[in-house]
Short mmCIF file of C-alpha atoms and ligand atoms in Angstrom, two decimals:
data_model
loop_
_atom_site.label_atom_id
_atom_site.label_comp_id
_atom_site.label_asym_id
_atom_site.label_seq_id
_atom_site.Cartn_x
_atom_site.Cartn_y
_atom_site.Cartn_z
CA MET A 1 22.28 22.46 4.85
CA ALA A 2 19.56 20.20 3.48
CA LYS A 3 16.08 21.76 3.52
CA ARG A 4 14.20 20.54 6.54
CA HIS A 5 10.60 19.39 6.55
CA ARG A 6 8.59 19.66 9.76
CA LEU A 7 7.46 16.18 10.63
CA ASN A 8 5.58 15.56 13.85
CA LYS A 9 6.20 11.89 13.84
CA SER A 10 9.54 10.19 14.10
CA ILE A 11 10.21 7.63 11.41
CA VAL A 12 11.78 4.55 12.91
CA TYR A 13 14.79 3.07 11.15
CA ASN A 14 16.38 -0.16 12.36
CA ASP A 15 14.14 0.00 15.43
CA ALA A 16 15.88 3.13 16.67
CA PRO A 17 13.50 6.10 16.56
CA VAL A 18 15.21 8.77 14.52
CA THR A 19 13.55 12.13 13.92
CA LEU A 20 14.51 13.78 10.68
CA GLN A 21 15.62 16.86 12.59
CA GLN A 22 18.25 14.77 14.36
CA LYS A 23 19.46 13.45 11.03
CA GLY A 24 19.60 16.94 9.63
CA THR A 25 18.37 15.62 6.30
CA THR A 26 15.01 14.79 4.85
CA LEU A 27 13.71 11.63 3.28
CA ALA A 28 13.89 13.36 -0.08
CA ASP A 29 17.69 13.69 0.29
CA ASP A 30 18.40 10.09 1.24
CA VAL A 31 19.54 7.40 -1.15
CA ILE A 32 19.90 3.65 -0.85
CA ILE A 33 23.23 2.26 -2.02
CA VAL A 34 23.16 -1.40 -3.05
CA ARG A 35 26.09 -3.57 -4.04
CA GLU A 36 26.15 -6.94 -5.71
CA SER A 37 25.42 -9.51 -3.02
CA ALA A 38 26.09 -13.22 -2.80
CA ASN A 39 22.56 -14.17 -1.74
CA LEU A 40 19.52 -13.32 0.38
CA GLU A 41 19.02 -16.00 3.01
CA GLY A 42 17.07 -16.23 6.28
CA SER A 43 13.77 -15.18 7.84
CA VAL A 44 12.05 -11.82 7.93
CA GLN A 45 8.92 -10.79 9.84
CA VAL A 46 6.54 -8.85 7.64
CA SER A 47 4.87 -5.76 9.04
CA GLY A 48 1.15 -5.05 9.16
CA ALA A 49 -0.51 -4.26 5.83
CA LYS A 50 -0.24 -0.59 4.81
CA ASN A 51 -3.35 -0.97 2.64
CA SER A 52 -5.37 -2.20 5.59
CA ALA A 53 -3.99 -0.15 8.49
CA LEU A 54 -4.75 3.17 6.76
CA LYS A 55 -8.43 2.19 6.41
CA LEU A 56 -8.65 0.75 9.91
CA MET A 57 -7.44 4.12 11.18
CA ALA A 58 -10.10 5.94 9.13
CA ALA A 59 -12.82 3.55 10.35
CA SER A 60 -12.04 4.47 13.96
CA ILE A 61 -13.87 7.77 13.27
CA ILE A 62 -17.18 5.87 13.27
CA GLY A 63 -16.78 4.47 16.80
CA CYS A 64 -16.74 7.44 19.18
CA GLY A 65 -14.00 6.69 21.72
CA LYS A 66 -10.59 5.05 21.96
CA THR A 67 -9.80 2.37 19.36
CA THR A 68 -6.55 0.39 19.56
CA ILE A 69 -5.01 -0.94 16.34
CA GLY A 70 -2.12 -3.40 16.57
CA ASN A 71 0.54 -4.51 14.06
CA VAL A 72 0.56 -1.06 12.44
CA PRO A 73 3.62 -0.63 10.18
CA LEU A 74 6.02 2.22 10.99
CA ILE A 75 5.85 3.94 7.60
CA SER A 76 5.35 7.52 6.50
CA ASP A 77 1.81 6.99 5.13
CA ILE A 78 0.70 6.05 8.65
CA ALA A 79 2.20 9.30 9.94
CA ILE A 80 0.21 11.24 7.32
CA MET A 81 -3.05 9.46 8.20
CA SER A 82 -2.33 10.22 11.87
CA ASP A 83 -2.02 13.90 10.91
CA VAL A 84 -5.33 13.72 9.00
CA LEU A 85 -7.11 12.25 12.04
CA GLU A 86 -5.53 14.80 14.39
CA ARG A 87 -6.66 17.62 12.12
CA LEU A 88 -10.20 16.26 12.47
CA GLY A 89 -9.89 16.47 16.27
CA ALA A 90 -8.77 12.95 17.15
CA THR A 91 -5.74 12.11 19.27
CA VAL A 92 -3.32 9.46 17.98
CA GLU A 93 -0.74 7.91 20.28
CA ARG A 94 1.77 5.33 19.12
CA ASP A 95 3.49 2.74 21.23
CA GLY A 96 5.72 0.73 18.91
CA HIS A 97 3.44 -1.00 16.40
CA GLU A 98 0.27 -0.15 18.32
CA LEU A 99 -1.86 2.94 17.72
CA ALA A 100 -4.39 4.28 20.23
CA ILE A 101 -6.83 6.55 18.39
CA ASP A 102 -9.33 8.52 20.49
CA THR A 103 -12.04 9.95 18.24
CA THR A 104 -14.24 11.28 21.05
CA ASP A 105 -13.49 14.89 20.19
CA VAL A 106 -13.59 14.55 16.41
CA ASN A 107 -15.61 17.65 15.58
CA ARG A 108 -14.47 18.56 12.08
CA PHE A 109 -15.52 16.88 8.88
CA GLU A 110 -13.07 18.60 6.52
CA THR A 111 -9.74 17.19 5.35
CA PRO A 112 -7.07 19.69 4.35
CA TYR A 113 -5.86 19.86 0.76
CA GLU A 114 -2.17 19.67 1.68
CA LEU A 115 -2.63 16.32 3.43
CA VAL A 116 -4.85 14.72 0.77
CA THR A 117 -2.38 15.64 -1.97
CA LYS A 118 0.38 13.97 0.07
CA MET A 119 -1.51 10.72 0.28
CA ARG A 120 -4.42 9.56 -1.89
CA ALA A 121 -5.52 7.10 0.75
CA SER A 122 -6.82 10.08 2.77
CA ILE A 123 -9.96 9.65 0.66
CA SER A 124 -10.66 6.70 3.00
CA VAL A 125 -11.97 9.13 5.62
CA LEU A 126 -14.83 10.14 3.30
CA GLY A 127 -17.06 7.18 4.17
CA PRO A 128 -16.46 7.35 7.93
CA LEU A 129 -17.04 11.12 8.07
CA ILE A 130 -20.38 10.74 6.26
CA ALA A 131 -21.29 7.88 8.63
CA ARG A 132 -20.46 9.98 11.69
CA PHE A 133 -21.64 13.44 10.66
CA GLY A 134 -23.89 12.90 7.64
CA LYS A 135 -21.60 15.25 5.76
CA ALA A 136 -17.96 15.70 4.73
CA LYS A 137 -15.70 18.09 2.89
CA VAL A 138 -12.70 16.25 1.46
CA ALA A 139 -10.09 17.63 -0.89
CA MET A 140 -10.34 15.88 -4.24
CA PRO A 141 -7.39 13.47 -4.43
CA GLY A 142 -5.08 14.12 -7.34
CA GLY A 143 -3.66 11.48 -9.60
CA CYS A 144 -0.26 10.02 -9.08
CA GLN A 145 2.52 8.45 -11.11
CA ILE A 146 0.59 5.26 -11.77
CA GLY A 147 -2.62 6.77 -13.02
CA ALA A 148 -5.57 9.15 -12.77
CA ARG A 149 -6.84 7.39 -9.63
CA LYS A 150 -10.41 8.60 -10.11
CA ILE A 151 -13.05 8.26 -7.38
CA ASP A 152 -16.20 8.16 -9.54
CA MET A 153 -17.12 4.69 -8.27
CA HIS A 154 -16.82 5.87 -4.67
CA LEU A 155 -19.36 8.59 -5.45
CA VAL A 156 -21.76 6.33 -7.36
CA GLY A 157 -21.81 3.88 -4.48
CA LEU A 158 -22.37 6.54 -1.84
CA GLN A 159 -25.10 8.23 -3.91
CA VAL A 160 -27.08 4.97 -3.78
CA LEU A 161 -27.01 5.38 0.02
CA GLY A 162 -28.51 8.88 -0.25
CA VAL A 163 -25.32 10.97 -0.27
CA GLU A 164 -25.35 14.09 -2.47
CA PHE A 165 -22.11 15.63 -3.77
CA GLU A 166 -20.97 18.91 -5.17
CA VAL A 167 -17.48 20.12 -6.03
CA ASP A 168 -16.40 23.38 -4.43
CA HIS A 169 -13.00 24.76 -5.50
CA GLY A 170 -11.19 21.42 -5.43
CA TYR A 171 -13.15 20.06 -2.51
CA LEU A 172 -15.76 17.35 -2.62
CA VAL A 173 -18.70 18.41 -0.42
CA ALA A 174 -20.94 15.55 0.70
CA SER A 175 -24.33 15.92 2.35
CA THR A 176 -27.21 13.62 3.29
CA PRO A 177 -30.32 15.82 3.22
CA HIS A 178 -32.60 12.80 3.58
CA GLY A 179 -30.37 10.69 5.81
CA LEU A 180 -28.59 7.47 4.91
CA ARG A 181 -30.55 4.49 3.63
CA GLY A 182 -29.38 1.11 2.36
CA GLY A 183 -29.45 0.20 -1.32
CA HIS A 184 -28.10 -2.14 -4.00
CA ILE A 185 -24.76 -0.93 -5.33
CA PHE A 186 -23.20 -2.32 -8.51
CA LEU A 187 -19.54 -1.39 -8.94
CA ASP A 188 -18.38 -1.12 -12.58
CA PHE A 189 -15.00 -2.41 -11.43
CA PRO A 190 -14.10 -4.12 -8.13
CA SER A 191 -12.46 -0.98 -6.79
CA VAL A 192 -10.77 -1.46 -3.40
CA GLY A 193 -11.32 2.12 -2.26
CA ALA A 194 -14.90 2.33 -3.51
CA THR A 195 -15.77 -0.95 -1.77
CA GLU A 196 -14.23 0.32 1.48
CA ASN A 197 -15.86 3.74 1.48
CA THR A 198 -19.33 2.45 0.67
CA MET A 199 -18.99 -0.38 3.20
CA MET A 200 -18.02 2.02 5.99
CA THR A 201 -20.92 4.39 5.28
CA ALA A 202 -23.41 1.54 4.80
CA CYS A 203 -22.69 0.35 8.38
CA VAL A 204 -25.06 3.05 9.68
CA ALA A 205 -27.39 3.39 6.66
CA GLU A 206 -30.95 2.38 7.50
CA GLY A 207 -31.83 -1.05 6.14
CA GLU A 208 -29.85 -3.45 3.97
CA THR A 209 -27.04 -2.56 1.58
CA ILE A 210 -25.66 -4.96 -1.01
CA ILE A 211 -22.37 -4.17 -2.75
CA ASP A 212 -22.20 -6.20 -5.97
CA ASN A 213 -18.90 -6.73 -7.83
CA ALA A 214 -17.12 -5.73 -4.62
CA ALA A 215 -13.34 -5.92 -4.34
CA ARG A 216 -12.16 -9.18 -2.73
CA GLU A 217 -8.73 -8.12 -1.43
CA PRO A 218 -7.82 -9.56 2.01
CA GLU A 219 -7.62 -5.98 3.34
CA ILE A 220 -11.37 -5.61 2.69
CA GLU A 221 -12.03 -8.61 4.90
CA ASP A 222 -9.73 -7.18 7.57
CA LEU A 223 -11.65 -3.89 7.55
CA ALA A 224 -15.02 -5.68 7.73
CA ASN A 225 -13.78 -7.73 10.69
CA MET A 226 -12.86 -4.56 12.54
CA LEU A 227 -16.16 -2.83 11.66
CA ASN A 228 -18.07 -5.89 12.92
CA ALA A 229 -16.04 -5.73 16.16
CA MET A 230 -17.27 -2.12 16.41
CA GLY A 231 -20.91 -3.27 16.15
CA ALA A 232 -21.52 -3.38 12.39
CA LYS A 233 -23.34 -6.22 10.68
CA ILE A 234 -21.34 -7.08 7.54
CA GLU A 235 -21.37 -10.41 5.72
CA GLY A 236 -19.57 -11.61 2.60
CA ALA A 237 -16.48 -9.38 2.84
CA GLY A 238 -13.71 -10.99 0.76
CA THR A 239 -16.28 -12.20 -1.79
CA SER A 240 -17.75 -10.17 -4.64
CA VAL A 241 -21.09 -9.66 -2.85
CA VAL A 242 -20.97 -7.84 0.48
CA THR A 243 -24.19 -7.46 2.50
CA ILE A 244 -24.52 -4.90 5.29
CA GLN A 245 -27.44 -4.55 7.71
CA GLY A 246 -27.38 -0.94 8.91
CA VAL A 247 -27.22 -0.25 12.68
CA PRO A 248 -27.74 3.05 14.55
CA LEU A 249 -24.58 5.21 14.69
CA GLU A 250 -24.90 5.32 18.48
CA SER A 251 -24.48 1.54 18.64
CA MET A 252 -21.08 1.67 16.91
CA HIS A 253 -18.29 1.60 19.48
CA PRO A 254 -14.47 1.53 19.62
CA CYS A 255 -12.61 -1.80 19.54
CA THR A 256 -9.18 -3.39 19.57
CA HIS A 257 -8.01 -4.94 16.31
CA ASP A 258 -4.75 -6.25 14.87
CA THR A 259 -3.82 -5.48 11.26
CA VAL A 260 -3.27 -8.44 8.94
CA GLY A 261 0.23 -9.01 7.57
CA ASP A 262 1.28 -7.12 4.46
CA ARG A 263 1.01 -9.51 1.51
CA ILE A 264 2.78 -7.09 -0.83
CA GLU A 265 5.75 -6.60 1.49
CA ALA A 266 5.86 -10.39 1.89
CA GLY A 267 5.74 -10.86 -1.89
CA THR A 268 8.52 -8.32 -2.33
CA PHE A 269 10.88 -10.28 -0.06
CA LEU A 270 9.88 -13.56 -1.71
CA VAL A 271 10.89 -12.03 -5.04
CA GLY A 272 14.22 -11.13 -3.44
CA GLY A 273 14.69 -14.75 -2.43
CA ALA A 274 13.70 -15.96 -5.89
CA LEU A 275 16.10 -13.50 -7.50
CA MET A 276 19.11 -14.36 -5.35
CA GLY A 277 18.43 -18.02 -4.61
CA GLY A 278 17.40 -17.99 -0.97
CA PRO A 279 16.00 -19.73 0.96
CA VAL A 280 14.06 -16.72 2.24
CA GLN A 281 11.20 -17.15 4.68
CA VAL A 282 8.62 -14.43 5.26
CA LYS A 283 6.76 -14.77 8.58
CA GLY A 284 3.52 -13.24 9.81
CA ILE A 285 1.60 -13.68 6.56
CA ASP A 286 -1.33 -15.92 5.57
CA PRO A 287 -0.06 -17.81 2.49
CA SER A 288 -3.57 -17.88 1.03
CA TYR A 289 -3.15 -14.13 0.37
CA LEU A 290 -0.33 -14.94 -2.07
CA ARG A 291 -1.69 -17.89 -4.06
CA MET A 292 -1.20 -16.32 -7.49
CA ALA A 293 2.27 -14.94 -6.70
CA ILE A 294 3.33 -18.34 -5.32
CA MET A 295 2.05 -20.04 -8.46
CA LYS A 296 4.10 -17.68 -10.63
CA LEU A 297 7.24 -18.17 -8.51
CA GLU A 298 6.89 -21.95 -9.00
CA ALA A 299 6.31 -21.46 -12.74
CA MET A 300 9.60 -19.49 -12.85
CA GLY A 301 11.48 -22.43 -11.35
CA CYS A 302 11.33 -21.74 -7.61
CA THR A 303 10.45 -24.10 -4.78
CA VAL A 304 7.88 -22.67 -2.35
CA GLU A 305 6.90 -24.10 1.05
CA THR A 306 4.19 -22.70 3.32
CA THR A 307 3.03 -23.01 6.91
CA GLU A 308 -0.12 -21.38 8.33
CA ASP A 309 1.69 -18.05 8.80
CA SER A 310 4.81 -18.16 6.62
CA VAL A 311 6.06 -18.72 3.09
CA THR A 312 9.58 -19.89 2.13
CA VAL A 313 11.07 -19.61 -1.35
CA LYS A 314 14.31 -20.93 -2.83
CA ARG A 315 15.72 -21.45 -6.28
CA GLU A 316 18.50 -23.71 -7.56
CA GLY A 317 18.18 -23.63 -11.37
CA PRO A 318 17.82 -20.62 -13.70
CA LEU A 319 14.72 -18.44 -13.62
CA GLN A 320 12.24 -19.29 -16.39
CA ALA A 321 10.19 -16.72 -18.32
CA VAL A 322 6.52 -16.39 -17.37
CA ASP A 323 3.48 -14.43 -18.58
CA ILE A 324 1.59 -12.31 -16.05
CA GLN A 325 -1.77 -10.50 -16.15
CA THR A 326 -2.45 -8.16 -13.24
CA LEU A 327 -6.06 -8.35 -12.05
CA PRO A 328 -8.14 -7.57 -8.96
CA HIS A 329 -7.73 -10.15 -6.17
CA PRO A 330 -7.58 -13.13 -6.35
CA GLY A 331 -5.87 -12.37 -9.67
CA PHE A 332 -2.20 -11.44 -9.82
CA PRO A 333 -1.66 -8.29 -7.69
CA THR A 334 -0.70 -5.14 -9.56
CA ASP A 335 1.40 -4.17 -6.52
CA LEU A 336 3.79 -7.06 -7.32
CA GLN A 337 4.03 -6.30 -11.03
CA ALA A 338 7.33 -4.36 -10.89
CA GLN A 339 8.92 -6.96 -8.63
CA PHE A 340 8.04 -9.79 -11.01
CA MET A 341 9.16 -7.74 -13.99
CA LEU A 342 12.55 -7.66 -12.28
CA LEU A 343 12.59 -11.46 -12.13
CA ALA A 344 11.63 -11.60 -15.80
CA THR A 345 14.56 -9.34 -16.78
CA VAL A 346 17.06 -12.05 -15.79
CA ALA A 347 14.95 -15.12 -16.66
CA GLN A 348 15.63 -17.49 -19.57
CA GLY A 349 13.33 -16.51 -22.46
CA SER A 350 10.79 -13.75 -22.96
CA SER A 351 7.92 -12.83 -20.62
CA ILE A 352 4.80 -10.79 -21.38
CA ILE A 353 3.50 -8.74 -18.46
CA THR A 354 0.08 -7.12 -18.91
CA GLU A 355 -1.03 -4.37 -16.54
CA ASN A 356 -4.84 -4.34 -16.40
CA VAL A 357 -5.47 -2.35 -13.22
CA PHE A 358 -3.65 0.96 -13.64
CA GLU A 359 -3.18 2.91 -16.84
CA ASN A 360 0.43 3.91 -16.27
CA ARG A 361 2.29 1.46 -14.12
CA PHE A 362 5.35 0.61 -16.21
CA MET A 363 7.68 3.38 -15.00
CA PHE A 364 9.86 0.69 -13.45
CA ALA A 365 10.69 -0.48 -16.98
CA ALA A 366 12.55 2.73 -17.86
CA GLU A 367 14.67 2.53 -14.71
CA ILE A 368 15.52 -1.18 -14.94
CA THR A 369 16.48 -0.62 -18.58
CA ARG A 370 19.19 1.72 -17.30
CA MET A 371 20.57 -1.35 -15.53
CA GLY A 372 20.80 -3.31 -18.78
CA ALA A 373 17.36 -4.94 -18.90
CA ASP A 374 15.60 -5.51 -22.23
CA VAL A 375 11.98 -4.34 -21.88
CA THR A 376 9.67 -3.17 -24.65
CA ILE A 377 6.39 -1.47 -23.77
CA ASP A 378 3.44 -1.88 -26.11
CA ASP A 379 0.33 -0.17 -24.68
CA HIS A 380 -0.43 -2.08 -21.47
CA HIS A 381 1.89 -4.96 -22.31
CA ALA A 382 5.58 -5.18 -21.36
CA ILE A 383 7.67 -7.66 -23.38
CA VAL A 384 10.68 -8.61 -21.25
CA SER A 385 13.59 -10.54 -22.82
CA GLY A 386 15.86 -12.02 -20.19
CA VAL A 387 19.51 -10.94 -20.07
CA SER A 388 22.35 -12.74 -18.31
CA ARG A 389 23.38 -9.90 -15.96
CA LEU A 390 22.14 -6.53 -14.82
CA GLN A 391 24.62 -3.70 -14.25
CA GLY A 392 24.56 -1.39 -11.26
CA ALA A 393 23.56 2.20 -12.09
CA PRO A 394 22.08 5.35 -10.55
CA VAL A 395 18.28 4.95 -10.73
CA GLU A 396 15.17 6.66 -9.37
CA ALA A 397 12.22 5.28 -7.47
CA THR A 398 9.15 6.42 -9.41
CA ASP A 399 6.63 4.86 -7.02
CA LEU A 400 6.57 2.71 -3.94
CA ARG A 401 6.74 -0.74 -5.54
CA ALA A 402 9.09 0.19 -8.39
CA GLY A 403 11.46 1.65 -5.79
CA ALA A 404 11.45 -1.54 -3.75
CA ALA A 405 12.12 -3.57 -6.89
CA LEU A 406 15.07 -1.34 -7.89
CA VAL A 407 16.76 -2.03 -4.55
CA LEU A 408 16.36 -5.76 -5.15
CA ALA A 409 17.76 -5.31 -8.66
CA GLY A 410 20.91 -3.79 -7.18
CA LEU A 411 21.55 -6.96 -5.17
CA ALA A 412 21.86 -9.03 -8.36
CA ALA A 413 23.51 -6.37 -10.53
CA GLU A 414 27.23 -6.16 -11.15
CA GLY A 415 28.76 -3.26 -9.21
CA GLU A 416 26.93 -0.52 -7.31
CA THR A 417 23.38 0.81 -7.66
CA VAL A 418 22.26 4.09 -6.10
CA VAL A 419 18.49 4.42 -5.72
CA HIS A 420 17.25 8.02 -5.47
CA LYS A 421 13.86 9.40 -4.33
CA ILE A 422 13.51 6.67 -1.77
CA GLN A 423 10.84 8.60 0.12
CA HIS A 424 8.50 6.55 -2.07
CA ILE A 425 9.82 3.38 -0.42
CA ASP A 426 9.42 4.83 3.08
CA ARG A 427 5.71 5.24 2.37
CA GLY A 428 5.08 1.51 2.46
CA TYR A 429 8.08 -0.47 3.69
CA GLU A 430 9.09 -0.45 7.35
CA ASP A 431 12.88 -0.67 7.75
CA TYR A 432 13.32 -2.06 4.23
CA VAL A 433 17.10 -1.65 4.34
CA GLY A 434 17.40 -3.23 7.80
CA LYS A 435 15.37 -6.25 6.75
CA LEU A 436 17.43 -6.76 3.58
CA VAL A 437 20.67 -6.43 5.56
CA SER A 438 19.39 -9.07 8.02
CA LEU A 439 19.05 -11.41 5.01
CA GLY A 440 22.61 -10.73 3.89
CA GLY A 441 22.00 -7.94 1.40
CA ASP A 442 24.79 -5.40 0.89
CA VAL A 443 22.49 -2.39 1.27
CA ARG A 444 22.88 0.92 3.08
CA ARG A 445 20.94 4.13 3.40
CA CYS A 446 22.65 7.48 3.52
CA ALA A 447 22.11 11.12 2.78
CA ALA A 448 22.65 11.87 -0.88
CA HIS A 449 25.56 14.22 -0.16
CA GLU A 450 27.51 11.67 1.88
CA GLY A 451 30.47 10.05 0.15
CA ARG A 452 30.24 6.61 -1.35
CA ARG A 453 31.43 3.65 0.67
CA ASP A 454 35.21 3.09 0.47
CA GLN A 455 35.95 1.06 -2.61
C1 EPZ B 501 -5.68 0.29 -3.55
O1 EPZ B 501 -5.75 1.48 -4.31
C2 EPZ B 501 -4.25 0.23 -3.03
N1 EPZ B 501 -3.96 1.39 -2.21
C3 EPZ B 501 -3.27 0.15 -4.19
O2 EPZ B 501 -1.96 -0.03 -3.63
C4 EPZ B 501 -3.60 -1.07 -5.05
O3 EPZ B 501 -2.74 -1.09 -6.17
C5 EPZ B 501 -5.06 -0.97 -5.52
O4 EPZ B 501 -5.94 -0.87 -4.37
C6 EPZ B 501 -5.48 -2.20 -6.32
O5 EPZ B 501 -5.28 -3.33 -5.56
C7 EPZ B 501 -4.45 1.46 -0.96
O6 EPZ B 501 -5.15 0.58 -0.50
C8 EPZ B 501 -4.07 2.67 -0.15
P1 EPZ B 501 -8.80 0.76 -6.83
P2 EPZ B 501 -7.21 2.03 -4.82
O7 EPZ B 501 -9.86 1.69 -6.35
O8 EPZ B 501 -8.22 1.77 -3.78
C9 EPZ B 501 -9.69 2.87 -11.02
C10 EPZ B 501 0.31 0.39 -3.30
O9 EPZ B 501 1.33 0.30 -4.02
N2 EPZ B 501 -10.77 3.53 -10.29
O10 EPZ B 501 -9.03 -0.71 -6.75
O11 EPZ B 501 -7.01 3.41 -5.30
C11 EPZ B 501 -8.32 3.33 -10.53
O12 EPZ B 501 -7.93 4.51 -11.20
C12 EPZ B 501 -0.97 0.99 -3.85
O13 EPZ B 501 0.26 -0.01 -2.10
C13 EPZ B 501 -11.65 4.34 -10.97
O14 EPZ B 501 -11.53 4.53 -12.18
O15 EPZ B 501 -7.44 1.04 -6.06
C14 EPZ B 501 -7.44 2.16 -10.88
O16 EPZ B 501 -7.06 2.25 -12.23
C15 EPZ B 501 -0.82 1.42 -5.29
N3 EPZ B 501 -12.66 4.95 -10.28
C16 EPZ B 501 -8.37 0.96 -10.67
O17 EPZ B 501 -9.71 1.48 -10.73
C17 EPZ B 501 -12.83 4.77 -8.93
O18 EPZ B 501 -13.77 5.35 -8.36
C18 EPZ B 501 -8.17 0.25 -9.32
O19 EPZ B 501 -8.40 1.21 -8.31
C19 EPZ B 501 -11.91 3.94 -8.25
C20 EPZ B 501 -10.90 3.33 -8.94
#
């Protein structure tokens, strides 16, 4: 009998709530089986952005009361963040894609080690806890497959606001002996997490705070919009200079806010359409979030059309090689690097893909090479020489985005591909298999021990 993991929340597959206990297996045992498909064609509604919703949930700590967040994706990271908030004393109720978070009774400012190690994004509660309590005790987040994932810039920014830190047996202990006061923060690198944590704390720091060299990702703007709806005074979010006028904590209040569409999920399906031919339309996304990815799809020989909330891609001729440099937004998103590497593996010519954001984000290359791709890694460059066909093979998801790209690879590969360790995919893609099937993909999910599909 497969080992069972206690999981309070049901993970929803294909819109039918299924608790793991009912399935008798765990996410770690499941695999995704993909077979060569004729095409991907049709429309798919993208879910709310994982990398916004997690922070919106954390921000609800600052407004004492019941905050409602809409368009929340049904993914396992959301379940973990719900657990983190409940451990702090909040109640989290879900109704479909809507979360009602009541933080009235939040009376703890410590996050447990076992939850922070499960999900790095738990560090996003650091800023809100300091804003609410003037102190926090958060387990130091570990690294992960794609890099060390340090938080030094989070700390530097918060120290400008008067926060003092010490490390106590793997926990980061924050205090504000002289209260919170605004200041001028210069980030060495436009870190998304550091921008978010300092912005959330600065909401209630006395006086003005300026965050220079701030991250410009759309999710930052989404968070600022929610904080302003809670009573904050933030300007410039989405640009590299964010200015916050502090307000009293007591004036911050709950709100209702809808999460923006997930640009990385949208980009992943657009890559599927580019790979297979399409046309594939992704709905519920602001095309301006994907300018660089759209430009690269066109450079590779695709046709792209946009409306105010959708993007459609199709391809008639062969894919052309392209060079890509991942950079902070509005540069090419590192979270689409593996997906575009997949396109490059079957493009005409050689592509050079340079990963500038994370120090170890080429694990996808080793797995796609098992499927016949020709990829050479040289430091933070990947040289990809296009091949005519990929071959199905057993492969392993090493991280969320590489896993999603491997499933797409199986659609174009000759024969059958079995993707293992798909719990990585469940972290950030709601009903990934169901959405690909709705587009005509020959994809199924099953427990690892189940037999293969009849030949
Ligand atoms: C967010 O991570 C996203 N995660 C990542 O998405 C995304 O790749 C990344 O931003 C960049 O866009 C969430 O929002 C939950 P960073 P974050 O702080 O905030 C280094 C996905 O697949 N750094 O901008 O951790 C860091 O090590 C995930 O959805 C420091 O050195 O990203 C990294 O190399 C993967 N010190 C680089 O900066 C710090 O204090 C970018 O990190 C902070 C970061």
